[in-house]
mmCIF file of C-alpha atoms in Angstrom:
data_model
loop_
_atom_site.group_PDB
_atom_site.id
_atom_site.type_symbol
_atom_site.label_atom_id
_atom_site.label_comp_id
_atom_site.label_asym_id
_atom_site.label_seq_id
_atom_site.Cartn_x
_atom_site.Cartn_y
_atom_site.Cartn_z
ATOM 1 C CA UNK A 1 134.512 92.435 188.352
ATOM 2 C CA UNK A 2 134.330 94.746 185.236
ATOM 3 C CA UNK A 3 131.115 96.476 183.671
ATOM 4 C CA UNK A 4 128.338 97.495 185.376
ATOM 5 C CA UNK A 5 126.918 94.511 187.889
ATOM 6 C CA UNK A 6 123.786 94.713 189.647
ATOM 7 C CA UNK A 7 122.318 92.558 192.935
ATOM 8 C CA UNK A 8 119.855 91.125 193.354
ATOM 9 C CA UNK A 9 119.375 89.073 189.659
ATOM 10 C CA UNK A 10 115.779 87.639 190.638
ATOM 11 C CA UNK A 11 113.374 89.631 193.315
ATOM 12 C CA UNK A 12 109.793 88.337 194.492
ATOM 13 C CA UNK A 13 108.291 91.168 196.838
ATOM 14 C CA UNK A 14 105.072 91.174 198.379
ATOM 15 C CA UNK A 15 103.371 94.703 198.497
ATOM 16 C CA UNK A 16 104.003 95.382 201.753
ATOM 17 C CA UNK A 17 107.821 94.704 201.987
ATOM 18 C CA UNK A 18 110.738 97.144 201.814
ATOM 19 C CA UNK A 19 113.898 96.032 199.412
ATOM 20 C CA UNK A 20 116.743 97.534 197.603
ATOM 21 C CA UNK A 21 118.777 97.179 194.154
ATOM 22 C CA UNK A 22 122.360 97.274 193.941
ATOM 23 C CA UNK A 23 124.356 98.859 190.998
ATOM 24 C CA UNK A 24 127.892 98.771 190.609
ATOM 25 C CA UNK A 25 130.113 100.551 187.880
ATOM 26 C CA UNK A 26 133.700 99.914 187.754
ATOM 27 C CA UNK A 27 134.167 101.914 184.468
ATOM 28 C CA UNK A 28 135.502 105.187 186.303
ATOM 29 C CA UNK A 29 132.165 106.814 184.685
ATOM 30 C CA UNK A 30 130.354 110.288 186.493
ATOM 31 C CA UNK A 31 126.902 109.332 185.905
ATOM 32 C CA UNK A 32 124.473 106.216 186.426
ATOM 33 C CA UNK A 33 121.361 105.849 185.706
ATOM 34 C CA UNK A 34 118.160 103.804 186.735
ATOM 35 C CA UNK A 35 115.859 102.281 183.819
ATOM 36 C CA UNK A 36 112.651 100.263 184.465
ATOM 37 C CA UNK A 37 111.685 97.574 181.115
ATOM 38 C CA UNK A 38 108.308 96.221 180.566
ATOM 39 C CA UNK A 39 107.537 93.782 178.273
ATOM 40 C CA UNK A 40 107.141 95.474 174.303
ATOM 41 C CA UNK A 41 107.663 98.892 175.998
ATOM 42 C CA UNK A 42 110.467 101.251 176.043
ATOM 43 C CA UNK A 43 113.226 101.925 178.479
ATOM 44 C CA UNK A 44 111.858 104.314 180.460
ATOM 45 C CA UNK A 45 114.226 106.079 182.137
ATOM 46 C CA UNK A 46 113.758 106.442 185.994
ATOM 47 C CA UNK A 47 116.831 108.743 187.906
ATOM 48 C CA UNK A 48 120.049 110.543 186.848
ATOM 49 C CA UNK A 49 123.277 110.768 188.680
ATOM 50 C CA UNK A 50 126.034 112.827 187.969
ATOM 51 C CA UNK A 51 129.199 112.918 190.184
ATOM 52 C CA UNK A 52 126.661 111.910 193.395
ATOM 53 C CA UNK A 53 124.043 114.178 192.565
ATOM 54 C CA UNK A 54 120.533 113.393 191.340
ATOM 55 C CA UNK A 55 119.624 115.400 188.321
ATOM 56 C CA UNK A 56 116.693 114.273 186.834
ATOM 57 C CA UNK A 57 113.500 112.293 188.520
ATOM 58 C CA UNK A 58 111.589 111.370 186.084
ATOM 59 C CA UNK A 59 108.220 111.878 187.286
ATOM 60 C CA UNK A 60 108.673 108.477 189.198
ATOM 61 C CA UNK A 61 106.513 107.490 192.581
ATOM 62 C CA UNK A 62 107.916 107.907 195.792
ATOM 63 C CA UNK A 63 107.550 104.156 196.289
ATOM 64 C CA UNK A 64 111.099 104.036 194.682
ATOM 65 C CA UNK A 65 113.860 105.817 196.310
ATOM 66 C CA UNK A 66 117.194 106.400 194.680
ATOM 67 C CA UNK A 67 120.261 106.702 196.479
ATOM 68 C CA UNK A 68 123.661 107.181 194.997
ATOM 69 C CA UNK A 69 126.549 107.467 198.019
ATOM 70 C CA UNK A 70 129.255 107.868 195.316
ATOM 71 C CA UNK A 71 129.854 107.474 191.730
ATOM 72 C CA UNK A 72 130.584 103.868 192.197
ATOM 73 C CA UNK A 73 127.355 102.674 193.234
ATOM 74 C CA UNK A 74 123.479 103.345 193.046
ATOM 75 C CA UNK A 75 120.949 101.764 194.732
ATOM 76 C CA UNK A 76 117.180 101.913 194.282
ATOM 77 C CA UNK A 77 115.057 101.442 197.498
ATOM 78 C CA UNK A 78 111.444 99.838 197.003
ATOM 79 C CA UNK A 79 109.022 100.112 199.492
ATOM 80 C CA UNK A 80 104.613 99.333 198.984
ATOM 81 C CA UNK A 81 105.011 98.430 195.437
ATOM 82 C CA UNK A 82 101.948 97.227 193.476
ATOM 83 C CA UNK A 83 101.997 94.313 190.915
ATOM 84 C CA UNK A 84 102.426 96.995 188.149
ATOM 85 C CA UNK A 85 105.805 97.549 189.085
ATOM 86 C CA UNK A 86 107.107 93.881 187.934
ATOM 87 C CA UNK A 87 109.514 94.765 185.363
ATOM 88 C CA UNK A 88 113.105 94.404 184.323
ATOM 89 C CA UNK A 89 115.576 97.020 186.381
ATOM 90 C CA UNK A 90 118.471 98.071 184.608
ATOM 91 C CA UNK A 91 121.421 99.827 185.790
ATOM 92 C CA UNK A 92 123.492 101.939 183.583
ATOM 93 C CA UNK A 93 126.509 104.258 183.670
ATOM 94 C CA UNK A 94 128.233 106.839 180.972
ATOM 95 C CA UNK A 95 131.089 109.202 181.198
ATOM 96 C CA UNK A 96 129.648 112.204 182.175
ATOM 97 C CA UNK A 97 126.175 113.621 181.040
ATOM 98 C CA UNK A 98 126.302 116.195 179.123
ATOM 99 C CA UNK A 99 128.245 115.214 176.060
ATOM 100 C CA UNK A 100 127.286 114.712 172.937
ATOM 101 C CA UNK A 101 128.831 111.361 172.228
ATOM 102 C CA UNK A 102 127.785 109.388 175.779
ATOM 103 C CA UNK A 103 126.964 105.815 175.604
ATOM 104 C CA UNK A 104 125.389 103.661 177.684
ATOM 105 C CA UNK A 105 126.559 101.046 179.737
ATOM 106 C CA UNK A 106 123.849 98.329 181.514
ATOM 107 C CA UNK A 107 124.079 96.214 183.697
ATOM 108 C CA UNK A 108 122.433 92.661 183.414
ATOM 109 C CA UNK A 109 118.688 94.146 185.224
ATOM 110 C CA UNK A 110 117.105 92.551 188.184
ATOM 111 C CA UNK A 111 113.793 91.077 187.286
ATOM 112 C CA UNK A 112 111.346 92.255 189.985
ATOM 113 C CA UNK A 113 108.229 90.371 190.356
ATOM 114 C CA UNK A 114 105.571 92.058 193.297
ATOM 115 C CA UNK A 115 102.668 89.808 194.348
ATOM 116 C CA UNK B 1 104.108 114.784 171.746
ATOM 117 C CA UNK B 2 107.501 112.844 171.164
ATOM 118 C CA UNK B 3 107.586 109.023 170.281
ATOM 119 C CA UNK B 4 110.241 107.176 168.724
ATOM 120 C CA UNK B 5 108.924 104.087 166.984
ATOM 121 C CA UNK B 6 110.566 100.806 165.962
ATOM 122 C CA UNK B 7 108.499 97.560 164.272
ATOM 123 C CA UNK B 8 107.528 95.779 166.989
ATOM 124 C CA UNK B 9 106.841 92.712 164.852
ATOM 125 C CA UNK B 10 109.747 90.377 165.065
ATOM 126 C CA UNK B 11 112.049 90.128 161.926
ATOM 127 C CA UNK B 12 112.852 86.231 160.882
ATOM 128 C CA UNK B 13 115.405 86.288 158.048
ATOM 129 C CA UNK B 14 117.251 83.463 156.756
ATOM 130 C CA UNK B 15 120.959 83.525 157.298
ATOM 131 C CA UNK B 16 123.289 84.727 154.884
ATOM 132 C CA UNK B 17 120.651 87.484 153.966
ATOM 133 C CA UNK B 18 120.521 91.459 155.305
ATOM 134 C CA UNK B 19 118.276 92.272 157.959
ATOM 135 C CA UNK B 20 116.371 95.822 158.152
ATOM 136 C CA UNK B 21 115.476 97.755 160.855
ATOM 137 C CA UNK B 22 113.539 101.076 160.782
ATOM 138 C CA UNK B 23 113.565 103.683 163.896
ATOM 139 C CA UNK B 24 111.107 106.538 163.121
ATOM 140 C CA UNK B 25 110.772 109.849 165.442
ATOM 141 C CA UNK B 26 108.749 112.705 165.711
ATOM 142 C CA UNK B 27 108.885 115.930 167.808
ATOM 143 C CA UNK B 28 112.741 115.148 168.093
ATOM 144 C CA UNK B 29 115.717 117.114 167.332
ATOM 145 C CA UNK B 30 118.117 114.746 168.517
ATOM 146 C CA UNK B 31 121.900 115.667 167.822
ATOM 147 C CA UNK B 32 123.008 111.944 167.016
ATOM 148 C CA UNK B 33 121.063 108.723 166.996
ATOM 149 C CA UNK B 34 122.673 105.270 168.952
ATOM 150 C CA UNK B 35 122.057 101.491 168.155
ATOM 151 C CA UNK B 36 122.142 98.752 171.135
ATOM 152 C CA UNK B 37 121.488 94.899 170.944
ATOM 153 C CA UNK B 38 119.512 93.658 173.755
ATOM 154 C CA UNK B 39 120.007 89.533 174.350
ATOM 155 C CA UNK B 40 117.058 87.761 176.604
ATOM 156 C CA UNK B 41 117.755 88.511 180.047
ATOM 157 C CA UNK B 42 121.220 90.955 179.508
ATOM 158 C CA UNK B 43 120.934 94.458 179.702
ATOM 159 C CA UNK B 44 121.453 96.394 176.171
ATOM 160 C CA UNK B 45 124.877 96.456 174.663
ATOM 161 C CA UNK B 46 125.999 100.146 172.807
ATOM 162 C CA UNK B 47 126.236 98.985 168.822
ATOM 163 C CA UNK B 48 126.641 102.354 167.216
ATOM 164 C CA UNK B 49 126.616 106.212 167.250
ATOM 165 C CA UNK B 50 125.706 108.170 164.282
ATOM 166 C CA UNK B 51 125.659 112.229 164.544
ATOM 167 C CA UNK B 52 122.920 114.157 162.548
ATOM 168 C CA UNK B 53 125.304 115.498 159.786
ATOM 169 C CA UNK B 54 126.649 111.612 158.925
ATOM 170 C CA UNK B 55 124.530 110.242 156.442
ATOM 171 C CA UNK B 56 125.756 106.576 157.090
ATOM 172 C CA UNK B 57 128.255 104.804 159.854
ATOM 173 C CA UNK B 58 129.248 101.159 159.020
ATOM 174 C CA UNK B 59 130.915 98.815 161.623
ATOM 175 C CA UNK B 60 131.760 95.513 160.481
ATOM 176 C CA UNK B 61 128.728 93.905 159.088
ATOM 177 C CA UNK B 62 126.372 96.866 160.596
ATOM 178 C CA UNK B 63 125.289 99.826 158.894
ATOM 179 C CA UNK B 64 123.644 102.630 160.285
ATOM 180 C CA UNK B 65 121.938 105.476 158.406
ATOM 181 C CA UNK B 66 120.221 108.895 159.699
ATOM 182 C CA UNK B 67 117.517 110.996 157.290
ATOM 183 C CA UNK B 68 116.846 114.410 159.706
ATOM 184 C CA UNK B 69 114.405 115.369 156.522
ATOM 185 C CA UNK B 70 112.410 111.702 157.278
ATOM 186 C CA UNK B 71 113.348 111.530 160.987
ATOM 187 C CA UNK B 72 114.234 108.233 160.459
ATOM 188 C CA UNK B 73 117.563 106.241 160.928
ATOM 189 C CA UNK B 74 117.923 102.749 159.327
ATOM 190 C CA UNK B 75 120.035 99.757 160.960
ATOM 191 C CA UNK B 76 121.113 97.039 158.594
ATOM 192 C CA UNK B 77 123.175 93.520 159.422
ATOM 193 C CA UNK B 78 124.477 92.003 156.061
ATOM 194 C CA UNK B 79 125.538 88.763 155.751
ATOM 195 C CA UNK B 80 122.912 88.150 158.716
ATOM 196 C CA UNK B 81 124.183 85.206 161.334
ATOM 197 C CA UNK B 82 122.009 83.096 163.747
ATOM 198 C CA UNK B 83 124.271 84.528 166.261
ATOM 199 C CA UNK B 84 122.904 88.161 165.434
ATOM 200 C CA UNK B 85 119.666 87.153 166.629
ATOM 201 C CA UNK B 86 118.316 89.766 169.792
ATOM 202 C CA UNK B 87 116.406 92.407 169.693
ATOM 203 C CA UNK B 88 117.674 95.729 168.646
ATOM 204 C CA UNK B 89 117.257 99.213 170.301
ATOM 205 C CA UNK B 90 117.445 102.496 168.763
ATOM 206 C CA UNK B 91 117.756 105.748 171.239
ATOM 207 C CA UNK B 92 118.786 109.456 171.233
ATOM 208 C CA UNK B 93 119.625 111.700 173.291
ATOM 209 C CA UNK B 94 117.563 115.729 172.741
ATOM 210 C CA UNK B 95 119.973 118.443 172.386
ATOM 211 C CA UNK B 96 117.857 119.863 175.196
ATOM 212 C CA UNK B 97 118.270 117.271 177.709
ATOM 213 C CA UNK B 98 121.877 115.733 178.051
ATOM 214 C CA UNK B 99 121.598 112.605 179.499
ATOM 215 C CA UNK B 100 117.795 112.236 178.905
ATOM 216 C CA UNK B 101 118.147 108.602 176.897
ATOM 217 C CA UNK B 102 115.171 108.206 175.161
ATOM 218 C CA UNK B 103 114.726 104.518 173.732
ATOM 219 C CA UNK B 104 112.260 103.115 171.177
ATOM 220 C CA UNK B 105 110.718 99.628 172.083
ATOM 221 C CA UNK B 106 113.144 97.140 170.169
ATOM 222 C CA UNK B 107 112.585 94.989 167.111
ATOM 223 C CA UNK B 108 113.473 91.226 167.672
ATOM 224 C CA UNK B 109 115.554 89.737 164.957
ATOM 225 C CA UNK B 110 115.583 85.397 164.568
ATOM 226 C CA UNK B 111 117.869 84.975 162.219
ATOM 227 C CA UNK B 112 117.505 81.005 161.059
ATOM 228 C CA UNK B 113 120.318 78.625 159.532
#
């Protein structure tokens, strides 16, 4: 596997049910990243990881849960979503935050849809 | 507040020609300005990086360009292919927040035969 792969592709999830993304880098980057994208709207960005630890929450509900047990893999726990939350999840990794020229790297997204 | 914006009506060009794309900011200071290509279903790919005291980056067929007067960067494909069709991202990064990505929305390109 190379790049940035996240599990599951496709999600349906009623509101009441608890679930979890996977993320994978296998770039050798510090820091990953969780995105959520809505149709015609921005990236928004959700979490930031560097080297394990979370340093930004972007003002996101505590319905989603990041966790990031090393800088190989992230995981977003979902738990009592509401229908507003469909969206595209992407995964992403750089470097190392902080430096002026870091990229992006995305995964392919899981599509989350919450009835 | 801070917005970047990007024409969210889709841009059909016939092959062969040059396709424009506008990214517009305000209440930004960002340090450099990145392109990505987002295909249906993939997450975005990293295109370009242009730094606020380049007035133009080229890469292959792309060009990028970044105005700090206009806040504005323009991203141009000549020689335009069907196979450039996606939709195209613009995003920066404020000097005051490393790692704070902030996207625009996209612009689709269809790029027809």
């Amino acid at each position: 596997e190379t790049g940035v792969t996240q599990t599951p592709r496709h999600l349906v999830m009623g509101m009441t049910n608890k679930k979890s993304l996977k993320c994978e880098q296998h770039l050798g980057h510090n820091a990953m990243y969780w995105y959520k994208q809505s149709a015609k709207k921005p990236l928004e960005l959700m979490f930031v990881y560097s080297l394990e630890e979370r340093v930004e929450n972007n003002s996101v509900p505590s319905r989603f849960s990041p966790e990031c047990p090393n800088s190989s893999h992230l995981f977003l726990h979902l738990h009592t979503l509401q229908p507003e939350d469909s969206a595209l999840y992407l995964c992403a990794s750089s470097q190392e935050v902080g430096t002026p020229t870091d990229t992006q790297y995305f995964g392919p997204g899981t599509r989350l849809t919450v009835l | 507040s801070q917005k970047i914006e990007q024409n969210s009506e889709a841009l059909n060009i016939q092959e062969g020609k040059t396709a424009t794309l506008t990214c517009n900011y305000t209440n930004y200071s960002p340090a450099y300005l990145q392109w990505y290509r987002q295909d249906p279903g993939r997450g975005p790919v990293f295109l370009l990086l242009i730094r606020e005291n380049e007035k133009e980056k080229r890469k292959e067929r792309l060009k990028v360009t970044f105005d700090t007067t206009l806040k504005q960067s323009l991203f141009h494909i000549t020689a335009s292919q069907p196979a450039d069709s996606a939709t195209y991202l613009c995003a920066l990064v404020p000097t005051d927040s490393w790692g704070k990505f902030q996207f625009g929305a996209g612009t689709q390109v269809v790029v027809t035969p």
